[in-house]
Short mmCIF file of C-alpha atoms in Angstrom, two decimals:
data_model
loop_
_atom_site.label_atom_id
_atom_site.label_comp_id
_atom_site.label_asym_id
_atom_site.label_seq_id
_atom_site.Cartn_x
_atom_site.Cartn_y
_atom_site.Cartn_z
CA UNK A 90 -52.21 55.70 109.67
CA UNK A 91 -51.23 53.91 113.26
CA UNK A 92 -50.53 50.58 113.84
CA UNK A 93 -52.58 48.50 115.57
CA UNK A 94 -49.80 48.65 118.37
CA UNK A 95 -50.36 52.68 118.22
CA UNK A 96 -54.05 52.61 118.39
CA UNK A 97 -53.71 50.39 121.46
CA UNK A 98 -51.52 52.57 123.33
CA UNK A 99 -53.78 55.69 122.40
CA UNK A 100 -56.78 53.97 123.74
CA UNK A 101 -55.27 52.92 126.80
CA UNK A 102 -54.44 56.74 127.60
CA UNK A 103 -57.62 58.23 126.92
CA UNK A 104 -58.98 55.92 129.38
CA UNK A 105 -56.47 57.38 132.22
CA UNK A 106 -58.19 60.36 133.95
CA UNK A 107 -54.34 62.60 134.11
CA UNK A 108 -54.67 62.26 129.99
CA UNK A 109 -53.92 66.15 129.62
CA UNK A 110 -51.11 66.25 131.93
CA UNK A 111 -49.60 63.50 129.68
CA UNK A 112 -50.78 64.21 126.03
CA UNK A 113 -47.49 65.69 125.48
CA UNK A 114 -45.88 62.91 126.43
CA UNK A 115 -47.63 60.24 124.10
CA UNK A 116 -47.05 62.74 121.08
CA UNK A 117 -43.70 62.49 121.54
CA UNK A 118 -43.43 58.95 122.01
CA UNK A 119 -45.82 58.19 118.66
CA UNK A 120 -42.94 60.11 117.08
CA UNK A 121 -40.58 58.30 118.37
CA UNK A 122 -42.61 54.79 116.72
CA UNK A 123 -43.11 56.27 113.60
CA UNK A 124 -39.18 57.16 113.66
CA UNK A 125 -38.20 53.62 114.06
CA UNK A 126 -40.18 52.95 110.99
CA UNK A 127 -38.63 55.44 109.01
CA UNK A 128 -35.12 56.04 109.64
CA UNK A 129 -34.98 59.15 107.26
CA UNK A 130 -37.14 61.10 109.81
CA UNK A 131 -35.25 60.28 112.88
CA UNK A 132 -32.35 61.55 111.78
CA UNK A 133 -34.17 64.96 110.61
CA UNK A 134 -35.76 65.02 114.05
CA UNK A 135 -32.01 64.83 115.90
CA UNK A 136 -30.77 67.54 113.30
CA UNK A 137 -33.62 69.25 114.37
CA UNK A 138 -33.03 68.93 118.08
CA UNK A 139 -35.07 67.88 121.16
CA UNK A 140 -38.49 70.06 121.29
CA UNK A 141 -39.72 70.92 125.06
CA UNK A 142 -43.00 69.56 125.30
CA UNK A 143 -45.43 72.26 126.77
CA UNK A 144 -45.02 70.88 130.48
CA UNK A 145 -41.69 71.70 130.41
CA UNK A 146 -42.38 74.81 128.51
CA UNK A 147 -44.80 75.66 131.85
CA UNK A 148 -42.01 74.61 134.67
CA UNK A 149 -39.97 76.79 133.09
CA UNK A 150 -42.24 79.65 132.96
CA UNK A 151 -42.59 78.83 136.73
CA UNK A 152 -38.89 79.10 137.56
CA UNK A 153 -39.04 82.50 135.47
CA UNK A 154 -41.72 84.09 136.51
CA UNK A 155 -41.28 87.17 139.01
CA UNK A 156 -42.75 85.33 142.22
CA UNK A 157 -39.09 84.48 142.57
CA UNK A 158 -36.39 87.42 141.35
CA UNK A 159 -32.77 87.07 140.84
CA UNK A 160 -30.61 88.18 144.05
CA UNK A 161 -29.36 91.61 144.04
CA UNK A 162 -26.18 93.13 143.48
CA UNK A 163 -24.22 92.96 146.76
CA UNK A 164 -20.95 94.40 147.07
CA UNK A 165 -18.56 92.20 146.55
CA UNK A 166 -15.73 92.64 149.10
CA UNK A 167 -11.73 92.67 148.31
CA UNK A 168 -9.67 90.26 149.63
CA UNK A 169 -6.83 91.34 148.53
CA UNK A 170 -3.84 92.25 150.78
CA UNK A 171 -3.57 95.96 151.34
CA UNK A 172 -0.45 96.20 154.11
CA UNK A 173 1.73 93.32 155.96
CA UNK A 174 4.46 93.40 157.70
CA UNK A 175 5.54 92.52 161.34
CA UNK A 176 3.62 93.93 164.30
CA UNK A 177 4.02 93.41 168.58
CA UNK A 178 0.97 92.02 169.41
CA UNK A 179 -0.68 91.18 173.48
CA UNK A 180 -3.88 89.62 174.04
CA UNK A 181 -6.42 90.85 176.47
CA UNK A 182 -9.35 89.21 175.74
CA UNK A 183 -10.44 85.98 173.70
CA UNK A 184 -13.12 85.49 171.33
CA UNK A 185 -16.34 85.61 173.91
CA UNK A 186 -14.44 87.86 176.33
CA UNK A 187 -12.11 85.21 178.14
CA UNK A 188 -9.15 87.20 179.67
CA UNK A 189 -5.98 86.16 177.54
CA UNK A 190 -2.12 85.94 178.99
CA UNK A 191 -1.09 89.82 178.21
CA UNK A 192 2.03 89.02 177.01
CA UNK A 193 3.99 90.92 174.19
CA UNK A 194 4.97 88.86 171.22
CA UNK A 195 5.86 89.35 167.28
CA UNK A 196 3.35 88.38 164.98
CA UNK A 197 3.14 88.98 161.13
CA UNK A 198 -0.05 90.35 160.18
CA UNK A 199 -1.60 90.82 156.66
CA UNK A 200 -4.69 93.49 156.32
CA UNK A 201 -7.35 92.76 154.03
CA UNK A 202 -10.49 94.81 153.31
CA UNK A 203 -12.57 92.67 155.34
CA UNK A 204 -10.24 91.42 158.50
CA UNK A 205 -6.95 90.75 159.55
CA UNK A 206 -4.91 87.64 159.83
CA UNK A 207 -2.42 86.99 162.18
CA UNK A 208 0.97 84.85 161.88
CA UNK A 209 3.06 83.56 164.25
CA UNK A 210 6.14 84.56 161.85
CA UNK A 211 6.89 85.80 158.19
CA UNK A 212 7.73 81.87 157.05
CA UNK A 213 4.04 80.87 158.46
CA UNK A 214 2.30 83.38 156.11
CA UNK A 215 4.23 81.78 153.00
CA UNK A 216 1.60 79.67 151.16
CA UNK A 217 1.97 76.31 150.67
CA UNK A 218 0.36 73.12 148.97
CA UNK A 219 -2.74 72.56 150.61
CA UNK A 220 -2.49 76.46 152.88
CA UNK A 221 -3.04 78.47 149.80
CA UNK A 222 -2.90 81.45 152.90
CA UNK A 223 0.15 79.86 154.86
CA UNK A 224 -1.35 78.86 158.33
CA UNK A 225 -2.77 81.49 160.24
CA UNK A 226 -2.54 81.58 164.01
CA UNK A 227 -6.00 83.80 164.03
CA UNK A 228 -8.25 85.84 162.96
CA UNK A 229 -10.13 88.65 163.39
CA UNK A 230 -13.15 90.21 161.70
CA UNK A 231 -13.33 93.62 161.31
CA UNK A 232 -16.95 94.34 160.69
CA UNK A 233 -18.48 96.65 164.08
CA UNK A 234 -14.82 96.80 165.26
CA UNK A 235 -13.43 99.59 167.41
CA UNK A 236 -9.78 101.15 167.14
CA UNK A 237 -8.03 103.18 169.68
CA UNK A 238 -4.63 105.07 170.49
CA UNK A 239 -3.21 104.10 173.73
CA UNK A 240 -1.20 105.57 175.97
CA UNK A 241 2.76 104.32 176.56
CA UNK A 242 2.89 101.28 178.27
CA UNK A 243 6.87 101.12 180.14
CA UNK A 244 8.64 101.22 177.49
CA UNK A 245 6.65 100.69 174.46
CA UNK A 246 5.27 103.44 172.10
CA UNK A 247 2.53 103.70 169.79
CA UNK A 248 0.00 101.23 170.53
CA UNK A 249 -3.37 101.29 169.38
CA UNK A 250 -6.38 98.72 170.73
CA UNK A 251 -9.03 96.72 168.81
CA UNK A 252 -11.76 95.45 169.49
CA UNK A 253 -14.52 93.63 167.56
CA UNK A 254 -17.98 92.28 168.20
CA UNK A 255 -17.07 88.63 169.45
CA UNK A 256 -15.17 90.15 172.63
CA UNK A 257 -11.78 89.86 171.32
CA UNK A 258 -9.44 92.45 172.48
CA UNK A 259 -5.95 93.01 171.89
CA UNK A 260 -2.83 95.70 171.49
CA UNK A 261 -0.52 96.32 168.63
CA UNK A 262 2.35 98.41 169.00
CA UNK A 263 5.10 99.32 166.28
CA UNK A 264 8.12 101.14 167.05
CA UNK A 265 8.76 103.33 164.21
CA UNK A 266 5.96 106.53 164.23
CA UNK A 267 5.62 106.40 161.02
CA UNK A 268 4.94 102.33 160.46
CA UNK A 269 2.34 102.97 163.28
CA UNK A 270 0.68 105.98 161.93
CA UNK A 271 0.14 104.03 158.29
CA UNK A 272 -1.17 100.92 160.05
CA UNK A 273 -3.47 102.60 162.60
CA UNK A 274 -5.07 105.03 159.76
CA UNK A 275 -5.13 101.66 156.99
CA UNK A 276 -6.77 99.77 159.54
CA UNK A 277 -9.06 102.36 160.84
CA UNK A 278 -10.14 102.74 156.59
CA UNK A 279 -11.05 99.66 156.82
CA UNK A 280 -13.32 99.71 159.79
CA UNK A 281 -14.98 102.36 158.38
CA UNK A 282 -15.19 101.10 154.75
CA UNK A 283 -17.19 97.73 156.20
CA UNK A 284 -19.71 99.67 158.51
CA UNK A 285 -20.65 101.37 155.31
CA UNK A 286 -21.15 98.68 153.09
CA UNK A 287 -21.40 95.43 155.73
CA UNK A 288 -22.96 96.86 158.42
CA UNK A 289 -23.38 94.46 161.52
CA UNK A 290 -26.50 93.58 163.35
CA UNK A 291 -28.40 95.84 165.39
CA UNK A 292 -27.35 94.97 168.87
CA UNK A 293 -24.17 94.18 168.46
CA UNK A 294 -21.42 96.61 169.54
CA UNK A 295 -17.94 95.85 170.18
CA UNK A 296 -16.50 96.82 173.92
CA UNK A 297 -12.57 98.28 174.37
CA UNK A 298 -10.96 95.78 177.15
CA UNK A 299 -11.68 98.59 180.09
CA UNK A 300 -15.33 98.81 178.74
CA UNK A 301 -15.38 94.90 179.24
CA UNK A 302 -13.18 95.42 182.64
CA UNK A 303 -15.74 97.96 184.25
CA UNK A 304 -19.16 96.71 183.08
CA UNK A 305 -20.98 97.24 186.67
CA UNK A 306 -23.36 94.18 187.58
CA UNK A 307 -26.99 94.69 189.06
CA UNK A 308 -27.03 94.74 192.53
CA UNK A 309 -28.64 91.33 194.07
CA UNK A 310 -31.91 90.66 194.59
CA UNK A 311 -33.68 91.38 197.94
CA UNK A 312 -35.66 88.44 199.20
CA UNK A 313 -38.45 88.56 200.64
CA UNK A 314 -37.51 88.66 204.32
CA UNK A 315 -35.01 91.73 202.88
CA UNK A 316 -31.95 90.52 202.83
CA UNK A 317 -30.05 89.85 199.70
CA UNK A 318 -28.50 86.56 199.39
CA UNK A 319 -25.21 88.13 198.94
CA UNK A 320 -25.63 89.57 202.57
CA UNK A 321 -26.93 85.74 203.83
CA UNK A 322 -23.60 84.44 202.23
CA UNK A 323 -21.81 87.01 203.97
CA UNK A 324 -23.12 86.73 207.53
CA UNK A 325 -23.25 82.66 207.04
CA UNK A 326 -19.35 82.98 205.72
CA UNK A 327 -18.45 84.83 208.25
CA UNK A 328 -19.60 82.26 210.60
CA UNK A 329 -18.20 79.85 209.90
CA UNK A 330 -14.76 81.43 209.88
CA UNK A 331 -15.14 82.34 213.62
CA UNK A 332 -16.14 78.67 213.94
CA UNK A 333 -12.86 77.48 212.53
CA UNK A 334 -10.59 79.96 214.03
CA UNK A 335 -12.01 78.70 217.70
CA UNK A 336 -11.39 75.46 216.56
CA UNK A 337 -7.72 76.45 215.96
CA UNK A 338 -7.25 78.44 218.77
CA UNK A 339 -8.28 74.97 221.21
CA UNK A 340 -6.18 72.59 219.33
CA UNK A 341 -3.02 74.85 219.68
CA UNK A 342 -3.68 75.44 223.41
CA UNK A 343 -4.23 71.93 223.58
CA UNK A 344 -1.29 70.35 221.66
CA UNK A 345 1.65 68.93 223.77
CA UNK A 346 5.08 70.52 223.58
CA UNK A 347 7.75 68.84 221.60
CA UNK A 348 9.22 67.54 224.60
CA UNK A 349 6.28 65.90 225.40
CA UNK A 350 5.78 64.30 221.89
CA UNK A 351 9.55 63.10 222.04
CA UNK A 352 9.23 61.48 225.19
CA UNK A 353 6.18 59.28 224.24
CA UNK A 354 8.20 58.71 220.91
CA UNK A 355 5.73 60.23 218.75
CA UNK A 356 7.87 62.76 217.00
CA UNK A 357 11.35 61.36 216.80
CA UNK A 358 14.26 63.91 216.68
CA UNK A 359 15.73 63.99 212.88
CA UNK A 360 19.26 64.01 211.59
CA UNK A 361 18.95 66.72 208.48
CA UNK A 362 18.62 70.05 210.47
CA UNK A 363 19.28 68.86 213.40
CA UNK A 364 22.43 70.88 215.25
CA UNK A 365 25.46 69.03 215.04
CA UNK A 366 26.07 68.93 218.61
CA UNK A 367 22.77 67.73 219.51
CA UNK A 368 23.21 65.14 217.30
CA UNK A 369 26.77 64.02 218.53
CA UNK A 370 25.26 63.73 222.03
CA UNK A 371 22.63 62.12 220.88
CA UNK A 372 24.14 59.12 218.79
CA UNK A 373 27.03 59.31 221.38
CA UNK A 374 29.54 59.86 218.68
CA UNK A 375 31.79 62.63 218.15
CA UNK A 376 31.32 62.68 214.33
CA UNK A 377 27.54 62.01 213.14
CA UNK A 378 26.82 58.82 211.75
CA UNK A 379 25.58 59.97 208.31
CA UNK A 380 29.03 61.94 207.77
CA UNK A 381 30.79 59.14 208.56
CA UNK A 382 28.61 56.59 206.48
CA UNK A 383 28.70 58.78 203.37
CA UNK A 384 32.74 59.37 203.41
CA UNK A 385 33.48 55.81 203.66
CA UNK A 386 31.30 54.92 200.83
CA UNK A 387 32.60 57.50 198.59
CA UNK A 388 36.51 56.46 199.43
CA UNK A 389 35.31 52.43 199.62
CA UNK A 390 34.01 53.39 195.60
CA UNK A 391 36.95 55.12 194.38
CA UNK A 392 37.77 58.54 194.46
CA UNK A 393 38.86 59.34 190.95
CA UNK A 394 35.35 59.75 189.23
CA UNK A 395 35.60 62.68 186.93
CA UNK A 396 33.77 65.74 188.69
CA UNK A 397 33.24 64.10 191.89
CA UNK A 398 31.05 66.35 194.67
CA UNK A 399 30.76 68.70 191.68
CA UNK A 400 28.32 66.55 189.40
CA UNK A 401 25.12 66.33 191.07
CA UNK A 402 23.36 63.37 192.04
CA UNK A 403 19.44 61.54 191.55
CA UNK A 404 17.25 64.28 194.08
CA UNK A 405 15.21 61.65 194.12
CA UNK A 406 17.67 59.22 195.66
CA UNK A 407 19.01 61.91 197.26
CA UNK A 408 15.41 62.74 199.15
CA UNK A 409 14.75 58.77 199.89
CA UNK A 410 18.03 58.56 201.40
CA UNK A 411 17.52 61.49 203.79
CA UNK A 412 13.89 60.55 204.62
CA UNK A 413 15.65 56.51 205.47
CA UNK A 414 18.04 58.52 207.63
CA UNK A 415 15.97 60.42 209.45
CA UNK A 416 13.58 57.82 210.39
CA UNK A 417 16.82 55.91 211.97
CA UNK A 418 16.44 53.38 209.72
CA UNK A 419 19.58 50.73 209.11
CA UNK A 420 20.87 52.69 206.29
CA UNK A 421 23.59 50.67 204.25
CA UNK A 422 25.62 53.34 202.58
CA UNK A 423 27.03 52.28 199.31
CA UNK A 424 24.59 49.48 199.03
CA UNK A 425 21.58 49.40 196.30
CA UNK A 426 19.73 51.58 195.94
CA UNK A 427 22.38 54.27 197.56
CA UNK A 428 25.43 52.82 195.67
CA UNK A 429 25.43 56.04 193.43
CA UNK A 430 28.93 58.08 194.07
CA UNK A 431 27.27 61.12 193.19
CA UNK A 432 23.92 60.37 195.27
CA UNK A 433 26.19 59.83 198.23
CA UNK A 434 28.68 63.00 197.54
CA UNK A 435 25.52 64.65 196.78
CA UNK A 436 23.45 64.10 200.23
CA UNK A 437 26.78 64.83 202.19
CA UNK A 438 26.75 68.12 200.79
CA UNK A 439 23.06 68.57 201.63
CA UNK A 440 23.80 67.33 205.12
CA UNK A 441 26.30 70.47 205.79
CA UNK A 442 23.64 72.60 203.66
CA UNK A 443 20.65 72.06 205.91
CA UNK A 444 22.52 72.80 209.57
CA UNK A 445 20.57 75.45 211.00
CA UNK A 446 24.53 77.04 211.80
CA UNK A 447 27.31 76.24 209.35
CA UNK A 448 29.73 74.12 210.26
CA UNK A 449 32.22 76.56 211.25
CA UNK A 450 29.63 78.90 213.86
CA UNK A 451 28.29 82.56 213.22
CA UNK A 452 30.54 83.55 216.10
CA UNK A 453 33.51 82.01 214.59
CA UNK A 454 32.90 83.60 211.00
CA UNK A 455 34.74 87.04 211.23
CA UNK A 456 37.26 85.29 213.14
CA UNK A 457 38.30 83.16 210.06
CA UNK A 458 37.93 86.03 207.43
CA UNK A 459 40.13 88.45 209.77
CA UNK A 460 42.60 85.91 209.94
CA UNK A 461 42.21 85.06 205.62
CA UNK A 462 42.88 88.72 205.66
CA UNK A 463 46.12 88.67 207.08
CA UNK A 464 49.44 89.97 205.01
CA UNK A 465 52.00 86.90 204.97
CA UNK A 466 51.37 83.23 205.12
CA UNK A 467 52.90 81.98 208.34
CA UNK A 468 50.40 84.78 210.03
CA UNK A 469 47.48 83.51 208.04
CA UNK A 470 48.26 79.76 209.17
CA UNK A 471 48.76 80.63 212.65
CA UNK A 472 45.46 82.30 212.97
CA UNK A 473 43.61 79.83 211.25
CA UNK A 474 45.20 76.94 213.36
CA UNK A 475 44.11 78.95 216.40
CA UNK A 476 40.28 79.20 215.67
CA UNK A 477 39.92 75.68 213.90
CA UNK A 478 41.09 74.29 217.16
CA UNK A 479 38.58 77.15 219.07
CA UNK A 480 35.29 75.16 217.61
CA UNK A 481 33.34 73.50 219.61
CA UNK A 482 34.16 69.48 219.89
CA UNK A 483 31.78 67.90 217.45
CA UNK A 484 32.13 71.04 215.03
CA UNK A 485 36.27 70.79 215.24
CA UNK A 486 36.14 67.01 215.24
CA UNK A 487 33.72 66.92 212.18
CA UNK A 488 35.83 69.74 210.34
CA UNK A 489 38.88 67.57 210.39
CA UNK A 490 37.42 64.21 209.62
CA UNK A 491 35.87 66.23 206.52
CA UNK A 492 39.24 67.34 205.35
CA UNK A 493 41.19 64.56 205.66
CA UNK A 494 38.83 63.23 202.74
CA UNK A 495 39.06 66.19 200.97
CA UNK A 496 42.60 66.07 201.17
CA UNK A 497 42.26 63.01 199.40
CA UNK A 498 40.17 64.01 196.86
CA UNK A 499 42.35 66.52 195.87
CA UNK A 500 45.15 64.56 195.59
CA UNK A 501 43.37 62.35 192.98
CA UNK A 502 42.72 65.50 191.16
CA UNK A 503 44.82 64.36 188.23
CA UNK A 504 41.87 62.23 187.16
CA UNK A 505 38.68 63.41 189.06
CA UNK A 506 39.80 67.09 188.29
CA UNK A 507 38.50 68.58 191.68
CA UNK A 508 41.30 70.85 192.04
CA UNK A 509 41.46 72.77 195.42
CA UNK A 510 40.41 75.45 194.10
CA UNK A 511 37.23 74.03 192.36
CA UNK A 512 36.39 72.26 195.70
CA UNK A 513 36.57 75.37 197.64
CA UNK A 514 34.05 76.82 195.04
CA UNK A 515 31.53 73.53 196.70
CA UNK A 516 32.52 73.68 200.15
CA UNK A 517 32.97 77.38 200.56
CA UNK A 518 29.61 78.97 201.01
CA UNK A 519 28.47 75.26 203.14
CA UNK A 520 31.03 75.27 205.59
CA UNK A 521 30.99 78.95 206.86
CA UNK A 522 28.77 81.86 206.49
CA UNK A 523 27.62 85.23 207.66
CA UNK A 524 24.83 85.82 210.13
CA UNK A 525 21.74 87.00 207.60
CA UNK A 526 21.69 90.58 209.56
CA UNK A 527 25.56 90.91 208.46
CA UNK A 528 25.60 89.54 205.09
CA UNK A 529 27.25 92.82 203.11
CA UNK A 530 28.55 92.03 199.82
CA UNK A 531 27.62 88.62 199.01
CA UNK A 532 30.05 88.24 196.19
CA UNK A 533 32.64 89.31 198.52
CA UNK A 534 31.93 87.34 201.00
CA UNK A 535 32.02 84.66 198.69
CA UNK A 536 35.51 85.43 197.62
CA UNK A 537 36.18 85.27 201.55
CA UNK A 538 34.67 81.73 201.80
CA UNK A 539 36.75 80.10 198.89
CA UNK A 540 40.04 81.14 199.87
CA UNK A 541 39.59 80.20 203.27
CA UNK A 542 38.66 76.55 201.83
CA UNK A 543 41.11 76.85 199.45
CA UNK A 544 43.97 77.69 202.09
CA UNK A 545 43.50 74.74 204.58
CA UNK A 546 43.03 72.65 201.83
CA UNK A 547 46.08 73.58 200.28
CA UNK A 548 48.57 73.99 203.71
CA UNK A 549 46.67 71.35 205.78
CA UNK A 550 49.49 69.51 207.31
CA UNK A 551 51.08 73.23 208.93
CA UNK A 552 46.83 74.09 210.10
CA UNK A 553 44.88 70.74 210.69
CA UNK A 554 48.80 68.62 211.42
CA UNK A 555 49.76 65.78 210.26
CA UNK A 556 47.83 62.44 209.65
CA UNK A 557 48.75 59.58 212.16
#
């Protein structure tokens, strides 16, 4: 018998029009009210276990039923490492074909059944916490790949190409015959193992790097007047180069000399490059001004800083100090911001270096290495006496005032450790040098250069005289 609470809830379902979707349903909750009331059949019920109601029964029967099978059997693939070691590898094409920087490097590769992976080294492979595969510099899937021998490239042997469907191209070349023979035929297994079993789509095809290379384009498009528009580009480029070349052609016919542009004081006549006797005459000095300027600022600072004209200087002090000179600005040398010894020492030595002649003239040149040449010392200081005082004025006059501060650098060598023989090694090739067409051995003229340096420097008072 039901309760009246039962019949209630019995009633109130057969009213609902769904009331055979949910009979189940209200069965199993009356058995669940008639459990409550007797305890002994509730727990028979859970030893019994939950019964599926028939709806659920049905679903089930859906998800079962053959309108939907069970996937098939695919092959599953193995992962597992068949051959690594470490391989020369060069890049010619990126994934979608973008041209790579063909350079040769060392890679470690491991070769799976299904692709390759690529290492920058042996240590990156090594898995660690979160890598359980190390960390891979790339990739490469192997499915619709191509492999190729390829011929010697310098002095490399054994290489083989691959490439694979995204447009990635590259070489790998092993040294010992035998190495390469085992890779190329392993890899080549597996190539041919995946087109078997994981064949790629139709259409896709991977392309060797000259395949990519040589792919010819369609020829353009005639319009409809019958020119292509590669032709119209053509004609209307061509054009316009003419245009530009007349163009030139006026303005360079029409452009003052440099006389001309000096005179209105457009151009203004610059101190780096300029030749020293123009110079001379033109500051109406007999040694130039920026010699001068730098030498006394060095000496004013000291000359026993270690390395001295040896440790180079700030370029770019260096550079705003020659671009303030050669505008004739009022250059305070040894002031901020050119109160840097070595900035100073530094753009002195780039003064000598950008003469358009050395110091000591192309004419003069054999003269002083005939004379370096010469047997005993009295002969060699003789000769040398002779052409120093040969120079021209401003070169002669310059050459002197240079070594009387060298001479004093030198003599401070106990603590700035410029040595005459280190600052031949800095002066040498700056002061004097070969015409280019006579050059010869350039490490012998260098020898040349030094020990003429080194040998006025070092008997000054019997070839330059004495100091007053």
């Amino acid at each position: 018998m039901l309760s009246e609470g039962s019949e209630s809830v019995v009633n109130l379902r057969h009213k609902s029009p769904h009331l055979h979707l949910r009979s189940s349903r209200s069965a199993s909750m009356l058995a669940g009210l008639n459990s409550l009331k007797n305890p002994a059949a509730e727990m028979s019920s859970f030893a019994k276990g939950h019964q599926r109601s028939p709806s659920d029964q049905a679903r089930n029967s859906l998800v079962l039923s053959d309108e939907f099978p069970a996937p098939p059997n695919l092959p599953a693939l193995d992962y597992s490492i068949k051959k690594e070691g470490i391989i020369n590898r060069k890049k010619l094409c990126e994934k979608g074909g973008k041209k790579a920087k063909k350079t040769w490097s060392p890679c470690y590769v491991k070769l799976s059944s299904a692709n390759m992976i690529m290492y920058k080294n042996q240590n990156a492979a090594q898995p660690r916490p979160g890598f359980a595969h190390g960390q891979p510099d790339s990739s490469c899937d192997l499915r619709g790949a191509v492999i190729q021998k390829m011929p010697d490239e310098n002095k490399r042997r054994n290489i083989m190409q691959i490439a694979t469907v995204a447009k990635l191209c590259f070489l790998l070349q092993v040294d010992d015959v035998h190495e390469f023979s085992v890779w190329y035929h392993m890899i080549a297994d597996v190539v041919k193992y995946l087109e078997e079993n994981e064949p790629v789509d139709n259409g896709l095809q991977a392309r060797l790097y000259g395949d990519i290379v040589n792919i010819s384009r369609p020829p353009p498009q005639p319009t409809s007047s019958g020119f292509s528009r590669g032709s119209l580009k053509k004609s209307r480029g061509d054009g316009d180069r003419k245009n530009i070349r007349d163009k030139l052609k006026k303005l360079i016919t029409r452009r003052p000399p440099i006389e001309e542009l000096q005179k209105k004081g457009i151009l203004k006549d610059i101190t780096f490059g300029c030749h020293i006797e123009k110079l001379c005459l033109r500051e109406q000095t007999k040694v130039p001004k920026v010699v001068v300027g730098c030498i006394e600022a060095i000496e004013n600072k000291g000359l026993d800083f270690d390395g001295l004209y040896r440790v180079s200087g700030n370029v770019s002090s260096m550079q705003q100090l020659r671009i303030t000179v050669d505008q004739e600005e009022n250059v305070k040398f040894g002031e901020r911001p050119f109160d840097d010894v070595h900035v100073l020492s530094g753009t002195l030595k780039l003064y000598f270096r950008e003469l358009p002649e050395p110091l000591i003239p192309f004419d003069a040149y054999d003269h002083f290495v005939n004379a370096i040449k010469l047997s005993t010392k009295q002969e060699k200081t003789v000769a040398l006496r002779t052409h120093v005082n040969k120079l021209p004025s401003p070169n002669c006059e310059t050459f002197r005032y240079l070594y009387r501060h060298l001479k004093r650098v030198m003599e401070n060598s106990n603590k700035n450790r410029m040595h005459a023989h280190n600052i031949a090694i800095v002066f040498g090739p700056t002061l004097l040098a070969p015409r280019e067409e006579q050059h010869g051995s350039i490490a012998l003229n260098t020898v040349y250069q030094n020990q003429i340096v080194e040998f006025i420097l070092l008997e000054y008072d019997q070839v330059l005289g004495k100091d007053n």
